Amino acid sequence: MKKIFLLILLPVFLFAQKKETIKLNYPVKDYTGTTKSLEVIDVRQNKKLNDIVFRGKYYSFVFPTDDLSQDIENWFEKTNKKREKGINEIVLLVEDLNISNEVRNKEIFCILDMKFSTFLKKGENYYFLKRYDNIISLNTKEVGGIPDLFVENTQKVLQTLMFETYRATPLDIAIPSNNLSGYNEMLKSNYAAFSGKKLKDGVYLDYKSFFEQKPLENYQLIKNNGEVVRAVNANDDRIPTRKIYSYVERGKVYKNSQAGFLDLEQDQRGYFVMGNKFMLFPEEINVSSAYFLFGAIGGIAAGIEFNIKYNKALNGEKDKIYIDFLNGEYSFVK
């Protein structure tokens, strides 16, 4: 049905097409001076970016030479010409980069789906460094300039990933070169939270300690009217709620969020919470700038509008939102 709807629009937009080039102009200089080379491996089945419909026009997306691997490698070379002291051979694995339209309730959304991972190459083995795996979904009626936003976001995500990669400490798990595409399941099998054993009760301060199943020792939760307010030990050392990543109580996991502690559940794919974007990131709720043109009154109106939208998010439709065990971030990829 979604494809049929878009095909119906095709004759209308056929002669109003615009090409957007992802120019890769942002600097990706390695200020640590440790990188010797960058190799890009593109494992996407479809290496051509799709066209999208946005407000009466078709938009196509390309890289400078239409060769993603070569363009990213050239980008790195351009801003890292002096690498005589570099020793690290970095590999960037392009697992997904796709732009598309999706129709929901007769409204058109533009989707940018990106998944990139980086590794340190040593001999015939690879060692995981960093990953970005997420999706951006924007309503064409509510957000302007989406094609430009997608171009900018693609560059920014790659730039940030490279900066983080230069400074990252590799995981001490060797991935054979002939199994690089299967790295996710291989790494997952090394984390205790995926072992199938009962989870350890206790307090966890970050995603690493949770997935490694290493709770704080000798800390207990303090509750008030059933809600966690802090964790304390025998010396009365206190950890406020805001610093608690998650806790396990009688084998059940609760993940801290801006909406409070949420049940953290598990299926074959991984650990997830039931939620939505605005519930987990209320700061991203859009409030019209017009509200701020009227001083204090505008501020009150904006606050009321925010509360309405936030409460709607809390009570609205919820989906499985997974926690990436390699970086602790929410992944909105369905």
CSV table of C-alpha atoms in Angstrom, one decimal:
chain,number,residue,atom,x,y,z
A,1,MET,CA,0.0,0.0,0.0
A,2,LYS,CA,2.9,2.4,0.9
A,3,LYS,CA,4.6,1.7,-2.5
A,4,ILE,CA,1.3,2.1,-4.4
A,5,PHE,CA,0.6,5.5,-2.7
A,6,LEU,CA,4.1,6.7,-3.7
A,7,LEU,CA,3.8,5.4,-7.3
A,8,ILE,CA,0.5,7.4,-7.6
A,9,LEU,CA,2.5,10.5,-6.8
A,10,LEU,CA,5.2,9.7,-9.3
A,11,PRO,CA,3.7,11.6,-12.4
A,12,VAL,CA,3.2,14.7,-10.3
A,13,PHE,CA,6.8,14.9,-9.1
A,14,LEU,CA,8.6,13.4,-12.1
A,15,PHE,CA,9.8,16.7,-13.5
A,16,ALA,CA,10.6,18.3,-10.2
A,17,GLN,CA,13.7,16.4,-9.1
A,18,LYS,CA,16.7,17.7,-7.3
A,19,LYS,CA,20.1,16.1,-6.6
A,20,GLU,CA,21.6,16.4,-3.2
A,21,THR,CA,25.4,15.6,-2.8
A,22,ILE,CA,26.8,14.4,0.5
A,23,LYS,CA,30.0,16.3,0.0
A,24,LEU,CA,31.9,15.1,3.1
A,25,ASN,CA,33.4,18.5,3.7
A,26,TYR,CA,33.7,18.4,7.5
A,27,PRO,CA,37.2,17.8,8.9
A,28,VAL,CA,37.9,14.3,10.2
A,29,LYS,CA,41.5,15.0,11.3
A,30,ASP,CA,43.0,12.5,13.8
A,31,TYR,CA,44.5,14.8,16.4
A,32,THR,CA,45.9,11.8,18.3
A,33,GLY,CA,48.2,11.1,15.4
A,34,THR,CA,47.8,7.4,15.9
A,35,THR,CA,45.9,6.4,12.8
A,36,LYS,CA,47.9,4.9,9.9
A,37,SER,CA,45.1,4.2,7.5
A,38,LEU,CA,41.4,3.9,7.0
A,39,GLU,CA,39.8,1.2,5.0
A,40,VAL,CA,36.0,1.3,4.2
A,41,ILE,CA,34.1,-2.0,3.7
A,42,ASP,CA,30.6,-1.5,2.3
A,43,VAL,CA,28.5,-4.6,2.9
A,44,ARG,CA,25.2,-3.1,1.9
A,45,GLN,CA,23.2,-5.2,-0.6
A,46,ASN,CA,21.9,-2.1,-2.3
A,47,LYS,CA,24.7,0.4,-2.6
A,48,LYS,CA,22.6,3.1,-4.3
A,49,LEU,CA,20.7,5.6,-2.1
A,50,ASN,CA,17.0,5.7,-2.8
A,51,ASP,CA,15.1,8.8,-4.0
A,52,ILE,CA,12.5,10.4,-1.7
A,53,VAL,CA,9.5,12.6,-2.1
A,54,PHE,CA,9.5,15.9,-0.1
A,55,ARG,CA,6.9,18.7,-0.6
A,56,GLY,CA,6.3,18.4,-4.3
A,57,LYS,CA,9.8,17.3,-5.4
A,58,TYR,CA,11.8,14.2,-5.8
A,59,TYR,CA,15.2,14.2,-4.2
A,60,SER,CA,18.1,11.9,-5.1
A,61,PHE,CA,21.2,11.6,-3.0
A,62,VAL,CA,24.8,10.8,-4.1
A,63,PHE,CA,28.3,10.9,-2.8
A,64,PRO,CA,31.0,12.9,-4.7
A,65,THR,CA,32.1,10.1,-7.0
A,66,ASP,CA,29.1,7.8,-6.3
A,67,ASP,CA,31.6,5.3,-4.7
A,68,LEU,CA,30.9,5.4,-0.9
A,69,SER,CA,34.0,3.5,0.1
A,70,GLN,CA,36.4,5.5,-2.0
A,71,ASP,CA,34.8,8.8,-1.1
A,72,ILE,CA,35.1,8.2,2.6
A,73,GLU,CA,38.7,7.0,2.3
A,74,ASN,CA,39.5,10.1,0.2
A,75,TRP,CA,37.8,12.3,2.8
A,76,PHE,CA,40.1,10.8,5.5
A,77,GLU,CA,43.2,11.1,3.3
A,78,LYS,CA,42.4,14.8,2.6
A,79,THR,CA,42.5,15.8,6.3
A,80,ASN,CA,45.1,13.4,7.4
A,81,LYS,CA,48.0,13.8,5.0
A,82,LYS,CA,50.8,13.5,7.7
A,83,ARG,CA,50.6,10.0,9.2
A,84,GLU,CA,54.2,8.9,9.4
A,85,LYS,CA,53.9,8.2,13.2
A,86,GLY,CA,50.5,6.5,12.8
A,87,ILE,CA,50.3,2.8,13.7
A,88,ASN,CA,46.6,2.0,13.8
A,89,GLU,CA,44.8,0.5,10.8
A,90,ILE,CA,41.2,1.5,11.1
A,91,VAL,CA,38.4,-0.3,9.3
A,92,LEU,CA,34.9,1.4,8.8
A,93,LEU,CA,32.2,-1.2,8.2
A,94,VAL,CA,29.2,0.3,6.4
A,95,GLU,CA,26.3,-2.0,7.4
A,96,ASP,CA,23.4,0.3,6.4
A,97,LEU,CA,22.9,3.7,4.8
A,98,ASN,CA,19.5,4.1,3.3
A,99,ILE,CA,17.1,7.0,2.6
A,100,SER,CA,13.4,6.2,2.0
A,101,ASN,CA,9.8,7.3,2.3
A,102,GLU,CA,7.2,5.7,4.5
A,103,VAL,CA,3.5,6.4,4.6
A,104,ARG,CA,1.7,6.4,8.0
A,105,ASN,CA,-1.9,7.5,8.4
A,106,LYS,CA,-1.8,9.0,4.9
A,107,GLU,CA,1.2,11.2,5.9
A,108,ILE,CA,4.6,10.9,4.2
A,109,PHE,CA,7.7,10.5,6.4
A,110,CYS,CA,11.3,10.7,5.3
A,111,ILE,CA,13.6,8.0,6.8
A,112,LEU,CA,17.3,8.1,7.2
A,113,ASP,CA,18.7,4.7,8.4
A,114,MET,CA,22.4,4.5,9.3
A,115,LYS,CA,24.6,1.8,10.8
A,116,PHE,CA,28.4,2.2,10.8
A,117,SER,CA,30.9,0.3,12.9
A,118,THR,CA,34.7,0.8,13.3
A,119,PHE,CA,37.4,-1.7,14.1
A,120,LEU,CA,41.1,-1.9,14.7
A,121,LYS,CA,42.8,-4.3,12.3
A,122,LYS,CA,45.7,-6.4,13.6
A,123,GLY,CA,47.0,-9.0,11.3
A,124,GLU,CA,44.0,-11.2,10.2
A,125,ASN,CA,41.8,-10.1,13.2
A,126,TYR,CA,39.6,-7.2,13.9
A,127,TYR,CA,38.9,-5.5,17.3
A,128,PHE,CA,35.7,-3.6,17.8
A,129,LEU,CA,36.0,0.2,18.5
A,130,LYS,CA,32.8,2.2,18.0
A,131,ARG,CA,29.3,1.9,16.4
A,132,TYR,CA,26.5,4.2,15.3
A,133,ASP,CA,23.2,2.4,14.7
A,134,ASN,CA,20.0,4.5,14.5
A,135,ILE,CA,17.2,5.9,12.4
A,136,ILE,CA,15.8,9.4,11.8
A,137,SER,CA,12.1,9.6,10.9
A,138,LEU,CA,10.7,13.0,10.0
A,139,ASN,CA,7.1,14.0,9.1
A,140,THR,CA,7.2,16.0,5.8
A,141,LYS,CA,4.3,18.2,7.1
A,142,GLU,CA,6.0,19.1,10.3
A,143,VAL,CA,9.7,19.5,9.4
A,144,GLY,CA,11.1,21.7,6.7
A,145,GLY,CA,14.4,21.2,4.8
A,146,ILE,CA,14.5,17.4,5.3
A,147,PRO,CA,16.8,16.7,2.4
A,148,ASP,CA,19.4,19.2,3.6
A,149,LEU,CA,19.0,17.8,7.2
A,150,PHE,CA,19.7,14.3,5.9
A,151,VAL,CA,22.8,15.4,4.0
A,152,GLU,CA,24.2,17.3,7.1
A,153,ASN,CA,23.3,14.4,9.5
A,154,THR,CA,25.1,11.8,7.4
A,155,GLN,CA,28.3,13.8,7.4
A,156,LYS,CA,28.0,14.7,11.1
A,157,VAL,CA,27.4,11.1,12.2
A,158,LEU,CA,30.4,9.9,10.2
A,159,GLN,CA,32.5,12.8,11.5
A,160,THR,CA,31.6,12.2,15.2
A,161,LEU,CA,32.1,8.4,14.8
A,162,MET,CA,35.6,9.0,13.4
A,163,PHE,CA,36.6,11.4,16.2
A,164,GLU,CA,35.3,8.8,18.8
A,165,THR,CA,37.1,6.0,17.0
A,166,TYR,CA,40.5,7.7,17.1
A,167,ARG,CA,40.3,7.8,20.9
A,168,ALA,CA,38.5,4.5,21.5
A,169,THR,CA,40.0,1.6,23.4
A,170,PRO,CA,39.4,-1.6,21.4
A,171,LEU,CA,37.5,-4.5,22.9
A,172,ASP,CA,39.8,-7.4,23.8
A,173,ILE,CA,37.9,-9.9,21.6
A,174,ALA,CA,39.5,-10.9,18.3
A,175,ILE,CA,37.1,-11.2,15.3
A,176,PRO,CA,38.5,-13.3,12.5
A,177,SER,CA,38.6,-11.5,9.1
A,178,ASN,CA,36.3,-14.2,7.6
A,179,ASN,CA,33.6,-13.4,10.2
A,180,LEU,CA,33.6,-9.6,10.3
A,181,SER,CA,30.0,-9.4,9.2
A,182,GLY,CA,29.0,-11.7,12.1
A,183,TYR,CA,30.7,-9.5,14.7
A,184,ASN,CA,27.5,-8.5,16.6
A,185,GLU,CA,26.5,-12.1,17.6
A,186,MET,CA,30.1,-13.0,18.3
A,187,LEU,CA,30.6,-10.0,20.7
A,188,LYS,CA,27.1,-10.5,22.3
A,189,SER,CA,28.0,-14.1,23.3
A,190,ASN,CA,30.8,-12.6,25.4
A,191,TYR,CA,28.5,-10.6,27.7
A,192,ALA,CA,27.0,-12.2,30.8
A,193,ALA,CA,23.7,-10.5,30.3
A,194,PHE,CA,23.1,-12.6,27.2
A,195,SER,CA,24.2,-15.9,28.8
A,196,GLY,CA,20.7,-17.0,29.7
A,197,LYS,CA,21.5,-17.1,33.4
A,198,LYS,CA,19.5,-15.2,36.0
A,199,LEU,CA,20.6,-11.6,36.2
A,200,LYS,CA,22.4,-10.5,39.4
A,201,ASP,CA,20.4,-8.3,41.8
A,202,GLY,CA,22.0,-5.0,42.5
A,203,VAL,CA,22.7,-1.4,41.3
A,204,TYR,CA,24.5,-0.7,38.0
A,205,LEU,CA,26.0,2.7,37.2
A,206,ASP,CA,26.4,2.3,33.4
A,207,TYR,CA,25.5,0.0,30.5
A,208,LYS,CA,28.9,-1.7,30.5
A,209,SER,CA,28.5,-2.9,34.1
A,210,PHE,CA,25.0,-4.1,33.4
A,211,PHE,CA,25.8,-6.1,30.3
A,212,GLU,CA,28.9,-7.5,32.0
A,213,GLN,CA,26.8,-8.2,35.0
A,214,LYS,CA,29.0,-6.5,37.5
A,215,PRO,CA,26.7,-4.7,40.0
A,216,LEU,CA,28.1,-2.4,42.7
A,217,GLU,CA,29.1,-4.3,45.8
A,218,ASN,CA,27.3,-3.9,49.1
A,219,TYR,CA,24.8,-1.2,47.9
A,220,GLN,CA,21.1,-1.4,48.7
A,221,LEU,CA,18.2,0.6,47.2
A,222,ILE,CA,16.3,3.0,49.3
A,223,LYS,CA,12.7,3.6,48.3
A,224,ASN,CA,10.0,6.1,49.2
A,225,ASN,CA,6.4,5.1,48.4
A,226,GLY,CA,7.7,2.4,46.1
A,227,GLU,CA,10.0,4.8,44.1
A,228,VAL,CA,13.8,4.5,44.2
A,229,VAL,CA,15.4,7.6,45.7
A,230,ARG,CA,19.0,6.5,46.2
A,231,ALA,CA,21.4,3.6,46.8
A,232,VAL,CA,23.5,3.4,49.9
A,233,ASN,CA,26.1,1.1,51.5
A,234,ALA,CA,27.1,0.2,55.1
A,235,ASN,CA,29.2,3.4,55.3
A,236,ASP,CA,26.2,5.5,54.3
A,237,ASP,CA,27.9,6.4,51.0
A,238,ARG,CA,25.0,7.6,48.8
A,239,ILE,CA,24.3,7.4,45.1
A,240,PRO,CA,21.4,9.6,43.9
A,241,THR,CA,18.8,8.2,41.5
A,242,ARG,CA,20.1,10.3,38.6
A,243,LYS,CA,23.4,8.4,38.7
A,244,ILE,CA,21.8,4.9,38.6
A,245,TYR,CA,21.8,3.4,35.1
A,246,SER,CA,19.7,0.4,36.1
A,247,TYR,CA,19.0,-2.0,38.9
A,248,VAL,CA,17.9,-5.6,39.1
A,249,GLU,CA,15.5,-6.7,41.8
A,250,ARG,CA,14.5,-10.4,42.2
A,251,GLY,CA,15.8,-11.0,38.7
A,252,LYS,CA,13.8,-8.2,37.0
A,253,VAL,CA,15.6,-5.2,35.4
A,254,TYR,CA,14.6,-1.6,35.6
A,255,LYS,CA,16.2,1.0,33.3
A,256,ASN,CA,16.5,4.6,34.4
A,257,SER,CA,15.1,7.2,32.0
A,258,GLN,CA,13.7,10.7,31.9
A,259,ALA,CA,10.3,9.0,32.3
A,260,GLY,CA,11.4,7.2,35.5
A,261,PHE,CA,12.5,3.6,35.8
A,262,LEU,CA,11.1,1.5,33.0
A,263,ASP,CA,10.9,-2.3,32.7
A,264,LEU,CA,13.9,-3.5,30.7
A,265,GLU,CA,12.8,-6.6,28.9
A,266,GLN,CA,14.6,-9.1,26.6
A,267,ASP,CA,13.9,-11.0,23.4
A,268,GLN,CA,16.1,-12.7,20.9
A,269,ARG,CA,17.3,-9.4,19.5
A,270,GLY,CA,18.3,-7.9,22.8
A,271,TYR,CA,17.2,-5.8,25.7
A,272,PHE,CA,14.5,-3.2,25.2
A,273,VAL,CA,12.1,-0.8,26.9
A,274,MET,CA,8.5,0.0,25.7
A,275,GLY,CA,8.4,3.7,24.8
A,276,ASN,CA,8.7,6.4,22.2
A,277,LYS,CA,11.1,9.2,21.3
A,278,PHE,CA,9.5,12.1,23.1
A,279,MET,CA,8.9,10.0,26.3
A,280,LEU,CA,12.6,9.2,26.4
A,281,PHE,CA,13.9,12.5,25.1
A,282,PRO,CA,11.4,15.2,26.2
A,283,GLU,CA,13.9,17.9,25.3
A,284,GLU,CA,13.3,17.2,21.7
A,285,ILE,CA,9.6,18.1,21.8
A,286,ASN,CA,9.2,21.0,19.4
A,287,VAL,CA,7.7,24.1,20.8
A,288,SER,CA,6.9,26.9,18.3
A,289,SER,CA,9.3,29.9,18.6
A,290,ALA,CA,6.2,32.2,18.4
A,291,TYR,CA,5.6,31.4,22.1
A,292,PHE,CA,8.7,33.3,23.0
A,293,LEU,CA,7.8,36.5,21.4
A,294,PHE,CA,5.4,37.4,24.2
A,295,GLY,CA,7.7,37.4,27.2
A,296,ALA,CA,6.4,35.7,30.4
A,297,ILE,CA,3.0,34.9,28.9
A,298,GLY,CA,4.7,33.2,26.0
A,299,GLY,CA,6.8,31.2,28.4
A,300,ILE,CA,3.8,30.0,30.3
A,301,ALA,CA,2.0,29.0,27.1
A,302,ALA,CA,5.1,27.1,26.0
A,303,GLY,CA,5.2,25.3,29.3
A,304,ILE,CA,1.6,24.3,29.0
A,305,GLU,CA,2.2,23.1,25.4
A,306,PHE,CA,5.2,21.1,26.4
A,307,ASN,CA,3.3,19.4,29.3
A,308,ILE,CA,0.5,18.5,26.9
A,309,LYS,CA,2.8,17.0,24.3
A,310,TYR,CA,4.9,15.2,27.0
A,311,ASN,CA,1.8,13.7,28.7
A,312,LYS,CA,0.6,12.6,25.3
A,313,ALA,CA,3.9,10.9,24.7
A,314,LEU,CA,3.7,9.1,28.1
A,315,ASN,CA,0.2,7.8,27.3
A,316,GLY,CA,0.7,7.4,23.6
A,317,GLU,CA,1.7,4.5,21.4
A,318,LYS,CA,4.8,2.7,22.5
A,319,ASP,CA,7.2,0.5,20.6
A,320,LYS,CA,10.2,-1.7,21.4
A,321,ILE,CA,13.3,0.6,21.8
A,322,TYR,CA,16.4,-1.5,22.1
A,323,ILE,CA,19.6,-0.7,24.1
A,324,ASP,CA,22.7,-1.1,22.0
A,325,PHE,CA,25.0,-3.3,24.2
A,326,LEU,CA,28.1,-1.8,22.5
A,327,ASN,CA,27.4,1.8,23.3
A,328,GLY,CA,24.4,2.0,25.7
A,329,GLU,CA,22.4,4.2,23.4
A,330,TYR,CA,18.7,3.8,22.5
A,331,SER,CA,18.2,2.4,19.0
A,332,PHE,CA,14.9,3.3,17.2
A,333,VAL,CA,15.6,0.8,14.4
A,334,LYS,CA,12.6,-1.5,14.1
